[in-house]
CSV table of C-alpha atoms in Angstrom, one decimal:
chain,number,residue,atom,x,y,z
A,11,UNK,CA,46.8,-47.2,-1.6
A,12,UNK,CA,50.1,-45.4,-1.2
A,13,UNK,CA,50.7,-43.6,2.1
A,14,UNK,CA,50.9,-40.2,0.4
A,15,UNK,CA,47.3,-40.7,-0.8
A,16,UNK,CA,46.3,-41.5,2.8
A,17,UNK,CA,48.0,-38.4,4.1
A,18,UNK,CA,46.3,-36.2,1.5
A,19,UNK,CA,42.9,-37.8,2.2
A,20,UNK,CA,43.0,-36.3,5.7
A,21,UNK,CA,42.9,-32.8,4.5
A,22,UNK,CA,39.3,-31.7,4.0
A,23,UNK,CA,37.6,-28.3,3.6
A,24,UNK,CA,35.5,-27.7,6.8
A,25,UNK,CA,31.8,-26.9,6.5
A,26,UNK,CA,32.5,-23.5,7.9
A,27,UNK,CA,34.9,-22.7,5.2
A,28,UNK,CA,32.5,-23.9,2.5
A,29,UNK,CA,29.6,-21.9,4.0
A,30,UNK,CA,31.7,-18.7,4.3
A,31,UNK,CA,32.8,-19.1,0.7
A,32,UNK,CA,29.2,-19.6,-0.5
A,33,UNK,CA,28.1,-16.5,1.4
A,34,UNK,CA,31.0,-14.6,-0.2
A,35,UNK,CA,30.0,-15.7,-3.7
A,36,UNK,CA,26.3,-14.7,-3.0
A,37,UNK,CA,27.5,-11.2,-2.0
A,38,UNK,CA,29.7,-11.0,-5.1
A,39,UNK,CA,26.7,-12.0,-7.2
A,40,UNK,CA,24.7,-9.1,-5.7
A,41,UNK,CA,27.5,-6.6,-6.2
A,42,UNK,CA,27.8,-7.8,-9.8
A,43,UNK,CA,24.1,-7.2,-10.4
A,44,UNK,CA,24.3,-3.7,-8.8
A,45,UNK,CA,27.3,-2.8,-10.9
A,46,UNK,CA,25.6,-4.0,-14.2
A,47,UNK,CA,22.6,-1.8,-13.5
A,48,UNK,CA,25.0,1.2,-13.0
A,49,UNK,CA,26.7,0.5,-16.4
A,50,UNK,CA,23.4,0.4,-18.2
A,51,UNK,CA,22.6,3.9,-17.0
A,52,UNK,CA,25.8,5.4,-18.4
A,53,UNK,CA,25.3,6.9,-21.9
A,54,UNK,CA,28.3,6.8,-24.2
A,55,UNK,CA,28.7,9.9,-26.3
A,56,UNK,CA,30.0,9.5,-29.8
A,57,UNK,CA,33.1,11.6,-30.4
A,58,UNK,CA,33.2,13.6,-33.5
A,59,UNK,CA,36.2,13.2,-35.8
A,60,UNK,CA,39.0,15.7,-35.1
A,61,UNK,CA,41.1,17.3,-37.7
A,62,UNK,CA,44.7,16.2,-37.6
A,63,UNK,CA,46.4,19.5,-38.2
A,64,UNK,CA,48.3,19.8,-34.9
A,65,UNK,CA,49.1,16.1,-34.4
A,66,UNK,CA,52.5,16.4,-32.6
A,67,UNK,CA,51.3,19.2,-30.3
A,68,UNK,CA,48.1,17.3,-29.7
A,69,UNK,CA,50.0,14.1,-28.8
A,70,UNK,CA,52.2,16.0,-26.4
A,71,UNK,CA,49.1,17.7,-24.8
A,72,UNK,CA,47.4,14.3,-24.5
A,73,UNK,CA,50.4,12.8,-22.9
A,74,UNK,CA,50.5,15.6,-20.3
A,75,UNK,CA,46.8,15.3,-19.6
A,76,UNK,CA,47.3,11.5,-19.3
A,77,UNK,CA,50.1,11.9,-16.8
A,78,UNK,CA,48.1,14.5,-14.9
A,79,UNK,CA,45.1,12.1,-14.9
A,80,UNK,CA,47.1,9.1,-13.7
A,81,UNK,CA,48.8,11.2,-11.0
A,82,UNK,CA,45.4,12.5,-10.0
A,83,UNK,CA,43.9,9.0,-9.9
A,84,UNK,CA,46.8,7.7,-7.8
A,85,UNK,CA,46.4,10.4,-5.3
A,86,UNK,CA,42.6,10.4,-5.1
A,87,UNK,CA,41.1,8.8,-2.1
A,88,UNK,CA,39.0,5.8,-3.1
A,89,UNK,CA,38.2,4.6,0.4
A,90,UNK,CA,38.8,5.5,4.1
A,91,UNK,CA,39.7,2.8,6.6
A,92,UNK,CA,39.5,3.8,10.2
A,93,UNK,CA,40.8,1.9,13.2
A,94,UNK,CA,39.9,2.8,16.8
A,95,UNK,CA,41.1,1.0,19.9
A,96,UNK,CA,42.1,3.9,21.7
A,97,UNK,CA,44.7,5.1,19.3
A,98,UNK,CA,42.3,6.5,16.7
A,99,UNK,CA,43.6,6.4,13.2
A,100,UNK,CA,42.3,6.7,9.7
A,101,UNK,CA,43.9,5.7,6.4
A,102,UNK,CA,43.2,7.2,3.1
A,103,UNK,CA,43.5,4.5,0.4
A,104,UNK,CA,43.6,4.9,-3.4
A,105,UNK,CA,41.9,2.6,-5.9
A,106,UNK,CA,45.0,0.5,-6.1
A,107,UNK,CA,44.9,-0.4,-2.4
A,108,UNK,CA,47.8,1.9,-1.5
A,109,UNK,CA,47.8,4.2,1.5
A,110,UNK,CA,48.1,7.7,0.3
A,111,UNK,CA,47.5,9.5,3.5
A,112,UNK,CA,46.8,8.9,7.2
A,113,UNK,CA,45.3,10.9,10.0
A,114,UNK,CA,45.2,10.6,13.8
A,115,UNK,CA,42.2,11.7,15.9
A,116,UNK,CA,44.0,11.7,19.2
A,117,UNK,CA,47.5,11.9,20.7
A,118,UNK,CA,47.8,8.1,21.0
A,119,UNK,CA,47.0,7.8,17.3
A,120,UNK,CA,49.6,10.5,16.5
A,121,UNK,CA,52.3,8.6,18.5
A,122,UNK,CA,51.6,5.4,16.6
A,123,UNK,CA,51.6,7.1,13.2
A,124,UNK,CA,54.8,9.0,14.0
A,125,UNK,CA,56.6,5.7,14.6
A,126,UNK,CA,55.6,4.2,11.3
A,127,UNK,CA,56.2,4.7,7.6
A,128,UNK,CA,53.1,3.4,5.9
A,129,UNK,CA,52.7,5.8,3.0
A,130,UNK,CA,52.4,4.1,-0.4
A,131,UNK,CA,52.2,0.6,1.2
A,132,UNK,CA,49.3,-1.8,0.7
A,133,UNK,CA,46.6,-1.0,3.2
A,134,UNK,CA,46.7,-4.6,4.5
A,135,UNK,CA,50.5,-4.3,5.2
A,136,UNK,CA,49.9,-0.9,6.8
A,137,UNK,CA,47.2,-2.4,9.1
A,138,UNK,CA,49.7,-5.2,10.1
A,139,UNK,CA,52.3,-2.5,11.0
A,140,UNK,CA,49.7,-0.4,12.9
A,141,UNK,CA,48.6,-3.4,14.9
A,142,UNK,CA,52.2,-4.3,15.8
A,143,UNK,CA,53.0,-0.7,16.8
A,144,UNK,CA,49.8,-0.4,18.8
A,145,UNK,CA,50.8,-3.6,20.6
A,146,UNK,CA,54.4,-2.3,21.1
A,147,UNK,CA,53.1,0.9,22.7
A,148,UNK,CA,51.0,-1.1,25.1
A,149,UNK,CA,47.5,-0.1,23.8
A,150,UNK,CA,46.5,-3.6,22.8
A,151,UNK,CA,45.1,-5.3,25.8
A,152,UNK,CA,43.7,-8.8,26.3
A,153,UNK,CA,40.1,-7.5,26.2
A,154,UNK,CA,40.5,-4.6,23.8
A,155,UNK,CA,37.6,-3.6,21.6
A,156,UNK,CA,38.8,-2.9,18.0
A,157,UNK,CA,36.5,-0.9,15.9
A,158,UNK,CA,37.1,-0.5,12.2
A,159,UNK,CA,35.3,1.7,9.9
A,160,UNK,CA,35.1,1.6,6.1
A,161,UNK,CA,33.8,4.2,3.8
A,162,UNK,CA,33.9,3.6,0.0
A,163,UNK,CA,31.3,4.2,-2.6
A,164,UNK,CA,31.9,1.1,-4.6
A,165,UNK,CA,30.0,-2.1,-3.5
A,166,UNK,CA,32.4,-4.5,-5.0
A,167,UNK,CA,35.4,-2.9,-3.3
A,168,UNK,CA,33.5,-2.8,0.0
A,169,UNK,CA,33.2,-6.6,0.0
A,170,UNK,CA,36.9,-7.1,-0.8
A,171,UNK,CA,38.2,-4.5,1.7
A,172,UNK,CA,35.9,-5.8,4.4
A,173,UNK,CA,37.1,-9.4,3.8
A,174,UNK,CA,40.8,-8.2,4.0
A,175,UNK,CA,40.2,-6.2,7.2
A,176,UNK,CA,38.4,-9.2,8.7
A,177,UNK,CA,41.3,-11.5,7.9
A,178,UNK,CA,44.0,-9.0,9.0
A,179,UNK,CA,42.3,-8.3,12.3
A,180,UNK,CA,41.6,-11.9,13.2
A,181,UNK,CA,45.2,-12.8,12.3
A,182,UNK,CA,46.6,-10.0,14.5
A,183,UNK,CA,44.3,-10.9,17.4
A,184,UNK,CA,45.7,-14.4,17.3
A,185,UNK,CA,49.2,-13.1,16.8
A,186,UNK,CA,49.1,-10.9,19.9
A,187,UNK,CA,47.2,-13.6,21.9
A,188,UNK,CA,44.3,-11.4,22.7
A,189,UNK,CA,41.9,-14.0,24.2
A,190,UNK,CA,39.0,-11.7,25.1
A,191,UNK,CA,39.4,-9.1,22.3
A,192,UNK,CA,36.4,-8.2,20.1
A,193,UNK,CA,36.2,-6.4,16.9
A,194,UNK,CA,33.6,-5.0,14.5
A,195,UNK,CA,33.7,-3.5,11.1
A,196,UNK,CA,31.3,-0.6,10.5
A,197,UNK,CA,30.4,0.6,7.1
A,198,UNK,CA,29.8,4.3,7.0
A,199,UNK,CA,28.5,6.7,4.4
A,200,UNK,CA,30.4,9.8,3.2
A,201,UNK,CA,28.0,12.0,5.2
A,202,UNK,CA,28.5,10.1,8.4
A,203,UNK,CA,32.2,10.2,8.0
A,204,UNK,CA,32.1,14.0,7.5
A,205,UNK,CA,29.9,14.4,10.6
A,206,UNK,CA,32.4,12.4,12.6
A,207,UNK,CA,35.3,14.5,11.2
A,208,UNK,CA,33.5,17.7,12.2
A,209,UNK,CA,33.0,16.4,15.7
A,210,UNK,CA,36.7,15.6,15.9
A,211,UNK,CA,36.3,11.8,16.3
A,212,UNK,CA,36.7,8.7,14.1
A,213,UNK,CA,33.7,7.4,12.3
A,214,UNK,CA,33.6,4.2,14.4
A,215,UNK,CA,33.7,6.2,17.7
A,216,UNK,CA,31.0,8.5,16.4
A,217,UNK,CA,28.7,5.6,15.7
A,218,UNK,CA,29.5,4.0,19.0
A,219,UNK,CA,28.7,7.2,20.9
A,220,UNK,CA,25.4,7.5,18.8
A,221,UNK,CA,24.5,4.0,20.0
A,222,UNK,CA,25.2,5.0,23.6
A,223,UNK,CA,23.1,8.1,23.3
A,224,UNK,CA,20.0,5.9,22.6
A,225,UNK,CA,20.2,4.7,26.3
A,226,UNK,CA,22.0,7.6,28.0
A,227,UNK,CA,20.7,11.1,27.4
A,228,UNK,CA,23.7,12.7,29.1
A,229,UNK,CA,26.2,11.1,26.7
A,230,UNK,CA,27.8,13.5,24.3
A,231,UNK,CA,30.7,13.3,21.8
A,232,UNK,CA,32.8,15.7,23.9
A,233,UNK,CA,32.3,13.6,27.0
A,234,UNK,CA,33.3,10.4,25.4
A,235,UNK,CA,35.8,11.4,22.7
A,236,UNK,CA,38.8,10.5,24.8
A,237,UNK,CA,37.4,7.2,26.1
A,238,UNK,CA,38.6,3.9,24.6
A,239,UNK,CA,36.2,1.8,22.5
A,240,UNK,CA,36.0,-0.8,25.2
A,241,UNK,CA,34.9,1.8,27.7
A,242,UNK,CA,32.2,3.2,25.4
A,243,UNK,CA,30.9,-0.3,24.6
A,244,UNK,CA,30.9,-1.4,28.3
A,245,UNK,CA,29.0,1.8,29.1
A,246,UNK,CA,26.5,1.2,26.3
A,247,UNK,CA,25.9,-2.4,27.6
A,248,UNK,CA,25.4,-1.1,31.1
A,249,UNK,CA,22.9,1.7,30.0
A,250,UNK,CA,21.0,-0.7,27.7
A,251,UNK,CA,20.5,-3.2,30.5
A,252,UNK,CA,19.3,-0.4,32.9
A,253,UNK,CA,17.0,0.9,30.1
A,254,UNK,CA,15.5,-2.5,29.5
A,255,UNK,CA,15.1,-3.2,33.2
A,256,UNK,CA,13.3,0.2,33.5
A,257,UNK,CA,11.0,-0.5,30.6
A,258,UNK,CA,10.1,-3.9,32.1
A,259,UNK,CA,9.4,-2.2,35.4
A,260,UNK,CA,7.2,0.5,33.7
A,261,UNK,CA,5.3,-2.1,31.8
A,262,UNK,CA,4.6,-4.0,35.1
A,263,UNK,CA,3.5,-0.8,36.8
A,264,UNK,CA,1.2,0.1,33.9
A,265,UNK,CA,-0.4,-3.3,34.0
A,266,UNK,CA,-1.0,-3.0,37.8
A,267,UNK,CA,-2.4,0.6,37.4
A,268,UNK,CA,-4.7,-0.6,34.6
A,269,UNK,CA,-6.0,-3.4,36.7
A,270,UNK,CA,-6.7,-1.1,39.7
A,271,UNK,CA,-8.5,1.4,37.5
A,272,UNK,CA,-10.7,-1.3,36.0
A,273,UNK,CA,-11.6,-2.6,39.4
A,274,UNK,CA,-12.5,0.9,40.6
A,275,UNK,CA,-14.6,1.5,37.5
A,276,UNK,CA,-16.4,-1.8,38.1
A,277,UNK,CA,-17.2,-0.8,41.7
A,278,UNK,CA,-18.5,2.6,40.6
A,279,UNK,CA,-20.8,1.1,38.0
A,280,UNK,CA,-22.1,-1.4,40.6
A,281,UNK,CA,-22.9,1.5,43.0
A,282,UNK,CA,-24.5,3.5,40.2
A,283,UNK,CA,-26.7,0.6,39.2
A,284,UNK,CA,-27.7,-0.1,42.9
A,285,UNK,CA,-28.8,3.6,43.4
A,286,UNK,CA,-30.8,3.5,40.1
A,287,UNK,CA,-32.5,0.3,41.2
A,288,UNK,CA,-33.4,1.9,44.6
A,289,UNK,CA,-34.9,5.0,42.8
A,290,UNK,CA,-36.9,2.7,40.6
A,291,UNK,CA,-38.4,0.9,43.7
A,292,UNK,CA,-39.6,4.2,45.2
B,16,UNK,CA,30.2,-15.5,-15.9
B,17,UNK,CA,28.9,-18.6,-14.1
B,18,UNK,CA,25.7,-18.7,-12.2
B,19,UNK,CA,25.6,-18.7,-8.4
B,20,UNK,CA,24.1,-22.2,-8.5
B,21,UNK,CA,26.9,-23.6,-10.7
B,22,UNK,CA,29.5,-22.0,-8.4
B,23,UNK,CA,27.9,-23.4,-5.3
B,24,UNK,CA,27.9,-26.9,-6.9
B,25,UNK,CA,31.6,-26.4,-7.8
B,26,UNK,CA,32.4,-25.5,-4.2
B,27,UNK,CA,30.6,-28.7,-2.9
B,28,UNK,CA,32.5,-30.8,-5.4
B,29,UNK,CA,36.0,-29.3,-5.4
B,30,UNK,CA,36.3,-27.8,-1.9
B,31,UNK,CA,38.5,-30.6,-0.5
B,32,UNK,CA,40.8,-30.5,-3.6
B,33,UNK,CA,41.3,-26.7,-3.4
B,34,UNK,CA,41.9,-27.0,0.3
B,35,UNK,CA,44.6,-29.7,-0.2
B,36,UNK,CA,46.4,-27.5,-2.7
B,37,UNK,CA,46.3,-24.5,-0.3
B,38,UNK,CA,47.5,-26.8,2.5
B,39,UNK,CA,50.7,-27.7,0.5
B,40,UNK,CA,51.6,-24.0,0.1
B,41,UNK,CA,50.1,-22.1,3.0
B,42,UNK,CA,49.8,-23.2,6.6
B,43,UNK,CA,48.1,-20.0,7.7
B,44,UNK,CA,44.4,-20.6,7.9
B,45,UNK,CA,43.6,-17.0,7.1
B,46,UNK,CA,45.6,-17.1,3.9
B,47,UNK,CA,44.1,-20.4,3.0
B,48,UNK,CA,40.6,-19.0,3.4
B,49,UNK,CA,41.6,-16.0,1.3
B,50,UNK,CA,43.0,-18.1,-1.5
B,51,UNK,CA,40.1,-20.6,-1.3
B,52,UNK,CA,37.5,-17.9,-1.7
B,53,UNK,CA,39.6,-16.2,-4.4
B,54,UNK,CA,39.7,-19.4,-6.4
B,55,UNK,CA,35.9,-19.8,-6.4
B,56,UNK,CA,35.4,-16.1,-7.0
B,57,UNK,CA,37.5,-16.5,-10.2
B,58,UNK,CA,35.5,-19.5,-11.1
B,59,UNK,CA,32.3,-17.5,-10.7
B,60,UNK,CA,33.6,-14.6,-12.7
B,61,UNK,CA,35.2,-16.7,-15.5
B,62,UNK,CA,33.8,-16.7,-19.0
B,63,UNK,CA,35.3,-20.1,-19.9
B,64,UNK,CA,32.9,-22.8,-21.1
B,65,UNK,CA,34.3,-26.1,-19.7
B,66,UNK,CA,34.1,-28.9,-22.2
B,67,UNK,CA,33.8,-31.5,-19.5
B,68,UNK,CA,34.4,-32.2,-15.8
B,69,UNK,CA,38.0,-33.0,-16.4
B,70,UNK,CA,38.5,-29.6,-18.0
B,71,UNK,CA,36.8,-27.9,-15.1
B,72,UNK,CA,38.9,-29.8,-12.5
B,73,UNK,CA,42.2,-29.1,-14.3
B,74,UNK,CA,41.3,-25.4,-14.5
B,75,UNK,CA,40.6,-25.2,-10.8
B,76,UNK,CA,43.8,-27.0,-10.0
B,77,UNK,CA,45.8,-24.6,-12.2
B,78,UNK,CA,44.1,-21.5,-10.7
B,79,UNK,CA,44.6,-22.8,-7.1
B,80,UNK,CA,48.3,-23.5,-7.6
B,81,UNK,CA,48.9,-20.2,-9.3
B,82,UNK,CA,47.1,-18.2,-6.6
B,83,UNK,CA,49.1,-19.9,-3.9
B,84,UNK,CA,52.3,-19.3,-5.7
B,85,UNK,CA,51.5,-15.6,-6.2
B,86,UNK,CA,50.7,-15.2,-2.5
B,87,UNK,CA,54.0,-16.9,-1.5
B,88,UNK,CA,55.9,-14.6,-4.0
B,89,UNK,CA,54.3,-11.5,-2.5
B,90,UNK,CA,55.6,-12.6,1.0
B,91,UNK,CA,59.2,-12.4,-0.3
B,92,UNK,CA,58.5,-9.1,-2.2
B,93,UNK,CA,57.2,-7.6,1.0
B,94,UNK,CA,60.1,-9.1,3.0
B,95,UNK,CA,57.6,-10.8,5.3
B,96,UNK,CA,58.5,-14.2,6.5
B,97,UNK,CA,56.3,-16.6,4.6
B,98,UNK,CA,54.5,-19.0,6.8
B,99,UNK,CA,55.6,-21.5,4.2
B,100,UNK,CA,59.0,-21.2,5.8
B,101,UNK,CA,57.7,-22.2,9.1
B,102,UNK,CA,58.0,-26.0,9.5
B,103,UNK,CA,55.1,-26.5,11.8
B,104,UNK,CA,52.6,-29.2,10.8
B,105,UNK,CA,49.0,-28.0,11.3
B,106,UNK,CA,46.9,-29.8,13.9
B,107,UNK,CA,44.4,-31.3,11.3
B,108,UNK,CA,47.1,-33.8,10.4
B,109,UNK,CA,47.1,-37.0,12.4
B,110,UNK,CA,50.2,-38.3,14.2
B,111,UNK,CA,50.6,-41.2,11.8
B,112,UNK,CA,50.9,-38.9,8.8
B,113,UNK,CA,53.1,-36.2,10.4
B,114,UNK,CA,56.2,-37.7,9.0
B,115,UNK,CA,54.8,-38.0,5.5
B,116,UNK,CA,53.6,-34.4,5.5
B,117,UNK,CA,57.0,-33.2,6.8
B,118,UNK,CA,58.5,-35.1,3.9
B,119,UNK,CA,56.1,-33.7,1.3
B,120,UNK,CA,56.1,-30.1,2.6
B,121,UNK,CA,59.9,-30.1,2.6
B,122,UNK,CA,60.0,-30.7,-1.2
B,123,UNK,CA,60.6,-27.9,-3.7
B,124,UNK,CA,57.2,-26.4,-4.8
B,125,UNK,CA,57.5,-27.9,-8.3
B,126,UNK,CA,58.0,-31.4,-6.9
B,127,UNK,CA,55.0,-30.9,-4.5
B,128,UNK,CA,52.7,-30.2,-7.5
B,129,UNK,CA,53.7,-33.2,-9.5
B,130,UNK,CA,53.7,-35.5,-6.4
B,131,UNK,CA,50.1,-34.3,-5.5
B,132,UNK,CA,48.8,-34.5,-9.1
B,133,UNK,CA,50.4,-38.0,-9.7
B,134,UNK,CA,50.1,-39.8,-6.4
B,135,UNK,CA,46.9,-38.3,-5.2
B,136,UNK,CA,44.9,-37.2,-8.2
B,137,UNK,CA,46.2,-40.0,-10.4
B,138,UNK,CA,47.2,-37.9,-13.4
B,139,UNK,CA,49.7,-39.2,-16.0
B,140,UNK,CA,52.8,-37.3,-16.9
B,141,UNK,CA,51.4,-35.8,-20.1
B,142,UNK,CA,48.2,-34.7,-18.3
B,143,UNK,CA,50.3,-33.1,-15.5
B,144,UNK,CA,52.3,-31.3,-18.2
B,145,UNK,CA,49.2,-29.8,-19.7
B,146,UNK,CA,47.8,-28.7,-16.3
B,147,UNK,CA,51.1,-27.1,-15.2
B,148,UNK,CA,52.1,-25.8,-18.6
B,149,UNK,CA,55.4,-27.8,-18.7
B,150,UNK,CA,56.9,-30.5,-20.9
B,151,UNK,CA,56.1,-34.1,-20.2
B,152,UNK,CA,59.9,-34.8,-19.8
B,153,UNK,CA,60.1,-32.2,-17.1
B,154,UNK,CA,57.3,-33.9,-15.2
B,155,UNK,CA,59.2,-37.2,-15.4
B,156,UNK,CA,62.3,-35.5,-14.1
B,157,UNK,CA,60.6,-33.8,-11.2
B,158,UNK,CA,58.7,-37.0,-10.3
B,159,UNK,CA,61.9,-39.0,-10.2
B,160,UNK,CA,63.7,-36.4,-8.1
B,161,UNK,CA,60.7,-36.1,-5.7
B,162,UNK,CA,60.6,-39.9,-5.4
B,163,UNK,CA,64.3,-40.0,-4.6
B,164,UNK,CA,64.0,-37.3,-1.9
B,165,UNK,CA,60.9,-38.9,-0.4
B,166,UNK,CA,62.6,-42.3,-0.3
B,167,UNK,CA,65.6,-40.9,1.5
B,168,UNK,CA,63.5,-39.1,4.1
B,169,UNK,CA,60.6,-41.6,4.5
B,170,UNK,CA,61.7,-45.0,3.1
B,171,UNK,CA,60.5,-46.8,0.0
B,172,UNK,CA,57.1,-48.1,1.3
B,173,UNK,CA,55.6,-44.6,1.3
B,174,UNK,CA,55.0,-44.6,-2.4
B,175,UNK,CA,53.8,-48.1,-2.8
């Protein structure tokens, strides 16, 4: 066997890569089924024949409408991608995957966006630039918690964008040698994003504070809006542990109280029976 | 469109082959994963009825090579340094084969394709021509040039 064959033989796809791909295909199959069902619900109207009296004017009008339509499509937001570390930024992305707008939720986010020119770039390229700038400005730490949010109404796009964000974030975590960094991608609905916007925070921070509120009644959006994601996550972990510990303690106390009550009731019944027996004798 | 079952079977059968092709073009594991999944997604979504296994395999090889080339092209369009330019050999290659891979990876991309398809997959020149969409004579020329370069870098025994 020639040595080149031997060298090529060494290269194999790992089980992890195969399993990830199989899961990806299964998700794509589900998305395909969902989109087929949507297509069946759309009714196609038959267009009536139009008279060709004003053909040139009509052609010009159609061309104007087409340009307006294309222009509109290009500048219509198709999805929103948020990234929150402490700089809190959101990208408005069109259906072609281009960034058509960006928004910062805090001063740190504003500083990052002011240093970059990401408009009309691919959102993946924009994310790479954002990560680099966030690192340059010293916001990316070894144990940073990177929260990403994704809002889009199309299931198929959701899968693709999520995959790209996963790949981009992992690549950048490795690139900047962030050994203890963690990240999550949160899918949000339009309604949740609007609620977050109204509260003045990114969708991922809003969801993180909601999670904290399950274990800490005193937590509010205003109190935590300027905290980093890492701080909020650590606080949630702390409060959740305390909450679980408290629950366990309450369960134990309830069990002890129940046992004592049962014992007391048993003694009362014994005394009652004894009195009754005595009456019976007399 | 293929069924989920057919696609999973294709993944089990051709995963190593697709990985090898990606390996020749991309050393970044994230790009490899991306292209790898993209190739099998295209397989899943394709309407082509394969006449036989050879047809299916050749289709996958063509799609893998084209996907890798498109990604490498996009690096130069975005003026991002392609990791293809970085001469680091990934860790999955054993020490014994380091030199061979250095030799193969340093070839022009057209030569890499014909070397892989001929010396590893065992395709003949006319078959390689059909897969890559080039003339048989071009395949012979590229193979000869690739052989010459590899001999100069690695010695004659490597191709025996």
